[in-house]
XYZ file of N, CA and C in Angstrom:
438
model
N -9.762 -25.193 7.716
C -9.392 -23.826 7.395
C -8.437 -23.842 6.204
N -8.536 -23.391 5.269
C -7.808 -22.874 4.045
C -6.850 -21.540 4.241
N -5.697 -22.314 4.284
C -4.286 -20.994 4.122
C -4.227 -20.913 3.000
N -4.189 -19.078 3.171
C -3.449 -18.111 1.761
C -2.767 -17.755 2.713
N -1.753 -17.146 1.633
C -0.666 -16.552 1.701
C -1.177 -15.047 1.335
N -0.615 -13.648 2.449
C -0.967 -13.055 2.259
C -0.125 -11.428 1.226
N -0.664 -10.681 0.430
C 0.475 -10.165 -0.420
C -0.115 -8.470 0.108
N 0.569 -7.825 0.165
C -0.013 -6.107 0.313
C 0.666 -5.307 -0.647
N -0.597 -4.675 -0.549
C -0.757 -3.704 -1.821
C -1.085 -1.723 -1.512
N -0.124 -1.521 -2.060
C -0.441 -0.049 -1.800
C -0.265 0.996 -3.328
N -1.138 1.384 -3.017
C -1.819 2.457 -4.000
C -0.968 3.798 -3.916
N -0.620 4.362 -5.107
C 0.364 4.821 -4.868
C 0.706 6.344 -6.395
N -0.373 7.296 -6.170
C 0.300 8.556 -7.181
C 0.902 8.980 -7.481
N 1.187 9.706 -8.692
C 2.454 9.989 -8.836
C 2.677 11.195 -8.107
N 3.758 11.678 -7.733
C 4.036 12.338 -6.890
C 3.872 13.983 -6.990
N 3.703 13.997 -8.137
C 3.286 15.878 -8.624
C 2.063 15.908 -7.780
N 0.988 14.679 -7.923
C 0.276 14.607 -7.879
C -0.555 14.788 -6.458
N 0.761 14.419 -5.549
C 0.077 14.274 -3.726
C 0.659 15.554 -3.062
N -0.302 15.281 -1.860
C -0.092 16.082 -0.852
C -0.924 17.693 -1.161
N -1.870 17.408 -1.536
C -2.384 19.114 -2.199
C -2.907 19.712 -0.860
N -3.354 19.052 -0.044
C -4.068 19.570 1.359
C -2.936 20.260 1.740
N -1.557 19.889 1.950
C -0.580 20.564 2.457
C -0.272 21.795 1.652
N -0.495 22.349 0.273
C -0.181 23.178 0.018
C -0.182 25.078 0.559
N -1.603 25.368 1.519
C -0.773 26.416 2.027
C 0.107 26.214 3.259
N 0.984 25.101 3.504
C 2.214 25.135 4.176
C 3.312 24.782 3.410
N 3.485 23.928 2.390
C 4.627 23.515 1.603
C 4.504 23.753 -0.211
N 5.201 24.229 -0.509
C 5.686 24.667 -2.110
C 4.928 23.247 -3.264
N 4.982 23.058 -4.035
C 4.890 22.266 -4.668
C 5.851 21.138 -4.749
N 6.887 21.601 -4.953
C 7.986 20.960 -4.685
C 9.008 19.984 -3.116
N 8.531 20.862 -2.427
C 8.331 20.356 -0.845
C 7.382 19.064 -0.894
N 5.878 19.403 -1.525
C 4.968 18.363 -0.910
C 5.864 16.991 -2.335
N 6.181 17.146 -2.924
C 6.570 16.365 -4.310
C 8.003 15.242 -2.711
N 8.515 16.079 -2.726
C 9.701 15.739 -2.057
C 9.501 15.199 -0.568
N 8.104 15.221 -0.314
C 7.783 14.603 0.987
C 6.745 13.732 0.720
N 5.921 13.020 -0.569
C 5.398 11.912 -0.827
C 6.432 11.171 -1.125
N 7.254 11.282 -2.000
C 8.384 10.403 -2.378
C 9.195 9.542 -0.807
N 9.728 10.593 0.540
C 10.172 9.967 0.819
C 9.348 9.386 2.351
N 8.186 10.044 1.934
C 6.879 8.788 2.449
C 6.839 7.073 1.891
N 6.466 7.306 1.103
C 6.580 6.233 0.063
C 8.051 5.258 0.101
N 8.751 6.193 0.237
C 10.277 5.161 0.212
C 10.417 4.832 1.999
N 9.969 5.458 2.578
C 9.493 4.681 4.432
C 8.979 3.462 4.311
N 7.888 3.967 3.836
C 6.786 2.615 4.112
C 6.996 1.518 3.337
N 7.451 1.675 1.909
C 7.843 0.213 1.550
C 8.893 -0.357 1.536
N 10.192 0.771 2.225
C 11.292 -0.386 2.874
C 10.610 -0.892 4.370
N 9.792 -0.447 5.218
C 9.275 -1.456 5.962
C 8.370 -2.437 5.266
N 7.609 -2.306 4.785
C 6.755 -3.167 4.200
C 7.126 -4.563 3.726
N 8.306 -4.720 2.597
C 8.853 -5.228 2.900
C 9.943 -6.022 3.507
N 9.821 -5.750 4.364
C 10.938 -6.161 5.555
C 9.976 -7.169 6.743
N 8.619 -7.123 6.577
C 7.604 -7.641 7.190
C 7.641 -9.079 7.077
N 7.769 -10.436 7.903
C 7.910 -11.478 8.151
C 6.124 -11.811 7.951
N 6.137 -12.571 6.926
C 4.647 -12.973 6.557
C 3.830 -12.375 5.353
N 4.502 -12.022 4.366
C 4.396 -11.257 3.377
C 4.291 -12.220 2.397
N 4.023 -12.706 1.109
C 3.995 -13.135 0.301
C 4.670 -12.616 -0.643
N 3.849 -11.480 -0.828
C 4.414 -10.499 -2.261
C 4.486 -9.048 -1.465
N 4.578 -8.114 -1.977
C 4.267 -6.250 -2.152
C 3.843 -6.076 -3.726
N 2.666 -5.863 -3.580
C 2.551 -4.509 -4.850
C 2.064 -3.307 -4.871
N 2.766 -2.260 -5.519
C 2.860 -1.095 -5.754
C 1.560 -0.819 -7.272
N 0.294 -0.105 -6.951
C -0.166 0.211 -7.998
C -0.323 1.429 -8.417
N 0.331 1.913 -9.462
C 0.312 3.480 -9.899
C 0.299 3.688 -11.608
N 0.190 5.186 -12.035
C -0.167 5.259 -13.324
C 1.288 6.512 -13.877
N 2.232 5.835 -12.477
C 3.589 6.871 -12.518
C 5.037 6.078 -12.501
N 5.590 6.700 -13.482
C 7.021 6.158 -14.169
C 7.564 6.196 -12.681
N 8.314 7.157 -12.403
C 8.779 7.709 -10.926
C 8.365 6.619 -9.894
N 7.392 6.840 -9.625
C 6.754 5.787 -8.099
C 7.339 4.429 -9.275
N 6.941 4.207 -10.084
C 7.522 2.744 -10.702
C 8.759 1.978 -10.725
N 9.630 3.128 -10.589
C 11.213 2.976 -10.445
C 11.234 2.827 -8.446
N 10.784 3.349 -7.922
C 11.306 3.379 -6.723
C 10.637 2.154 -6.169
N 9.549 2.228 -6.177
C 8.925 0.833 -5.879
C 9.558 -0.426 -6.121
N 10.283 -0.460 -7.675
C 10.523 -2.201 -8.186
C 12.029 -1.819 -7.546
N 13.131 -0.614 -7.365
C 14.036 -0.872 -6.615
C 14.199 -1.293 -5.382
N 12.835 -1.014 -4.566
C 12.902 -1.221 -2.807
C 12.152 -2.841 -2.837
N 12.086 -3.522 -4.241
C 11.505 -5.067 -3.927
C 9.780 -5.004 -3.955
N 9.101 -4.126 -4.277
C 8.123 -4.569 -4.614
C 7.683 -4.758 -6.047
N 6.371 -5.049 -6.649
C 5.958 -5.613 -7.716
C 5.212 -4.606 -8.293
N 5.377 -3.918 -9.294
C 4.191 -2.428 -9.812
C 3.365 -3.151 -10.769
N 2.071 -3.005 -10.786
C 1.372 -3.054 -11.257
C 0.626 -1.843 -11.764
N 1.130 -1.517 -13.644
C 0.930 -0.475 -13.788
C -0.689 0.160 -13.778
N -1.099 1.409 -14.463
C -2.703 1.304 -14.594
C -2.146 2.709 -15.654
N -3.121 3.173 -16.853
C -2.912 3.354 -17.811
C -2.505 5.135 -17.517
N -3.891 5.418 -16.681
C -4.243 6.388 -15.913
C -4.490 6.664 -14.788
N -4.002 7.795 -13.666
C -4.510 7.632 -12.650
C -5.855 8.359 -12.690
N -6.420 7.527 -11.895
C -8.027 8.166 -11.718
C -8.410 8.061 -10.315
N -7.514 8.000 -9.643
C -7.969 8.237 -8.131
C -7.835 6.865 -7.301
N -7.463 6.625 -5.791
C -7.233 5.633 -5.149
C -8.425 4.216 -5.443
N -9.603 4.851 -5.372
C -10.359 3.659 -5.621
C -10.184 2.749 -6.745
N -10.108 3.541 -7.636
C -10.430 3.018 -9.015
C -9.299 1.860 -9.113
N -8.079 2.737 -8.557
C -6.606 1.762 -8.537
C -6.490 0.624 -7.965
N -6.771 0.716 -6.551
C -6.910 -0.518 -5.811
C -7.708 -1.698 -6.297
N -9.219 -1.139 -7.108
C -10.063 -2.152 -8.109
C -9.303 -2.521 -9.023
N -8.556 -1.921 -9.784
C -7.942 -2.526 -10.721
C -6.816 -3.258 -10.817
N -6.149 -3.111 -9.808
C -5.478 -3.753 -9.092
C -5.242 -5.408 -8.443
N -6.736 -4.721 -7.741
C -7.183 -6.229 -7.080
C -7.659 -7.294 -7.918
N -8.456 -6.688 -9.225
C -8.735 -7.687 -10.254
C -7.431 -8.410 -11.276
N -6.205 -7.861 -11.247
C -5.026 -7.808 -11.450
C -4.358 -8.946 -10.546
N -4.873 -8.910 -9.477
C -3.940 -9.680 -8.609
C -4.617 -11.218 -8.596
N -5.811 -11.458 -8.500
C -6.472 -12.323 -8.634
C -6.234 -13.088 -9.917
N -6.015 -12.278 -10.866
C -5.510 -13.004 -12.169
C -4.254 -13.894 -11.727
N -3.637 -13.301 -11.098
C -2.248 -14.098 -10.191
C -2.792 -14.775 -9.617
N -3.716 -15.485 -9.352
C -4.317 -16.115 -7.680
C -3.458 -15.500 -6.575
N -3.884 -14.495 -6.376
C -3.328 -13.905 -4.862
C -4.708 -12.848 -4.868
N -5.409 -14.002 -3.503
C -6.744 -13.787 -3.089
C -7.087 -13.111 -1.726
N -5.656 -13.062 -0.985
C -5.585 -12.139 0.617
C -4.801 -10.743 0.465
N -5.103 -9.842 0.389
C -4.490 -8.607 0.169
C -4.670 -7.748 1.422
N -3.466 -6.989 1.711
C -3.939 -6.017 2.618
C -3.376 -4.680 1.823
N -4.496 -4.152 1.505
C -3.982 -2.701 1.224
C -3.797 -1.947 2.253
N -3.071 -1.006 1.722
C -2.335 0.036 2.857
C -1.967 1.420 1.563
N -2.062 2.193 2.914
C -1.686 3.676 2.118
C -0.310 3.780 2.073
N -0.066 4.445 1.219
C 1.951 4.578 0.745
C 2.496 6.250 1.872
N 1.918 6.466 3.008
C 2.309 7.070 3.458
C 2.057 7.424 5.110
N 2.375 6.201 5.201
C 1.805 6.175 6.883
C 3.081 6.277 7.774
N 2.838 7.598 8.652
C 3.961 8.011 9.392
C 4.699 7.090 10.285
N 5.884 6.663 10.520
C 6.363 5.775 11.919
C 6.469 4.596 12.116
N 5.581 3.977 10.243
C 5.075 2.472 10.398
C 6.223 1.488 10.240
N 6.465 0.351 10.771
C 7.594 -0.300 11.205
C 6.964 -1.646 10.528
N 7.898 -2.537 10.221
C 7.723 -3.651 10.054
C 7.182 -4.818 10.748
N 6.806 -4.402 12.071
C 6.457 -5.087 13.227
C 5.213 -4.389 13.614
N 5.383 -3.615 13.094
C 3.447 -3.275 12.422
C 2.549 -4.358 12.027
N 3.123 -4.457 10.899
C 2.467 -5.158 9.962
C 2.284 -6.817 10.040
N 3.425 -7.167 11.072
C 3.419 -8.332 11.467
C 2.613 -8.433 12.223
N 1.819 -7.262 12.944
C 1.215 -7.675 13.880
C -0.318 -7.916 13.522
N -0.533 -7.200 12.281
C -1.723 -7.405 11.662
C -1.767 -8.444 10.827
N -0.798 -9.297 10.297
C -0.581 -10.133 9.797
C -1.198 -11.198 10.592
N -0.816 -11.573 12.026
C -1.238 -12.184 12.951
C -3.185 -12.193 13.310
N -3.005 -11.124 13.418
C -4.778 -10.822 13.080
C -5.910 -11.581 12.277
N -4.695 -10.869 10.715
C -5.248 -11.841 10.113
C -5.048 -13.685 9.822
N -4.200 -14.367 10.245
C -4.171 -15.268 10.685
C -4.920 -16.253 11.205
N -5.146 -15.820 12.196
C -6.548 -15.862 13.807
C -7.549 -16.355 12.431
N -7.994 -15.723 11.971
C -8.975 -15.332 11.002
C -9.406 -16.756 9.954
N -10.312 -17.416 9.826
C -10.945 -18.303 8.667
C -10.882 -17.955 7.405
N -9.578 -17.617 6.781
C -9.599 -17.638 5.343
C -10.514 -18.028 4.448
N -11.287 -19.062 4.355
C -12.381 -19.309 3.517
C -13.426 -18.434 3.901
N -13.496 -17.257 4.935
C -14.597 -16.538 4.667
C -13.876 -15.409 4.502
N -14.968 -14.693 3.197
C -14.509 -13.022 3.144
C -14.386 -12.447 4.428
N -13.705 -11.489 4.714
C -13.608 -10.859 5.696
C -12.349 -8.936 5.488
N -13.071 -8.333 6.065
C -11.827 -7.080 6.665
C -11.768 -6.630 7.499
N -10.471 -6.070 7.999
C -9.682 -5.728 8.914
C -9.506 -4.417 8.645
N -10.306 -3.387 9.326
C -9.986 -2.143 9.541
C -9.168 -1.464 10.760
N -8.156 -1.312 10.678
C -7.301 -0.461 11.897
C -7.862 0.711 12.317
N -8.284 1.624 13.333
C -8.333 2.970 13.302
C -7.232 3.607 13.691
N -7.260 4.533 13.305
C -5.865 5.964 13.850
C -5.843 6.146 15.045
N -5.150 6.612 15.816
C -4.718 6.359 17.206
C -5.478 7.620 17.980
N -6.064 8.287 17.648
C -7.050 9.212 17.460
C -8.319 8.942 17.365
N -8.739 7.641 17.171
C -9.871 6.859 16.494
C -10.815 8.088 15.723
N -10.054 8.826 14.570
C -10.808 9.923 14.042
C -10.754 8.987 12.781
N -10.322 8.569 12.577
C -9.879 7.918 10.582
C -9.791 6.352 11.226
N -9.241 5.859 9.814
C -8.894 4.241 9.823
C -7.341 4.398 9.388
């Protein structure tokens, strides 16, 4: 079995930019002010996670760029945002240039999530034969989403 070391990566807009579903309940400014301190949750747990390699933060926003490289993760900029997919691809081809070949992406706004979260999926992946591709999908506790 071949150990990597594993690094997570979260995708990450700029913040004008999120939360539009919420808009007929919160202002513009509300939803602005509640991605931000989404985002500043999840990656002071994130990294705080025992089994981490790296964190990177990928966005096409000054703002998320500053908060990210202050809470210890790594931004990896992108020129433009063009939407989560595109980012995470560009990203991931980004990271590989690093040789860092185990990634777990994660969304920059997951309610409650603890550092002992992530350890626990860490473990998961572990268990797991690194020399074969493989993913790890979580579902929502709801099993409506992932």
């Amino acid at each position: 079995m071949i150990i990597m070391k594993v690094s997570a990566l979260i995708p990450a807009k700029g913040f004008i930019n999120a939360k539009h579903r919420l808009a007929p309940l919160l202002s513009a400014a509300k939803r602005e002010l509640l991605a931000e301190a989404m985002l500043r949750d999840v990656l002071s747990q994130v990294v705080l996670a025992r089994g981490l390699e790296a964190v990177f933060v990928v966005t096409g926003d000054e703002r998320v760029s500053e908060i990210a490289s202050s809470l210890g993760a790594h931004v990896i900029r992108e020129e433009n945002e063009r939407g989560e997919t595109e980012a995470v691809t560009f990203a991931l081809a980004e990271m590989k240039q690093r040789a860092i070949h185990c990634v777990l992406v994660m969304p920059g706004d997951i309610p409650l999530l603890r550092s002992g979260d992530i350890e626990l999926l860490l473990e998961q992946i572990s268990a797991h034969d690194r020399s074969v591709p493989f993913a790890l999908l979580t579902p929502s506790h709801d099993r409506m989403g992932t």
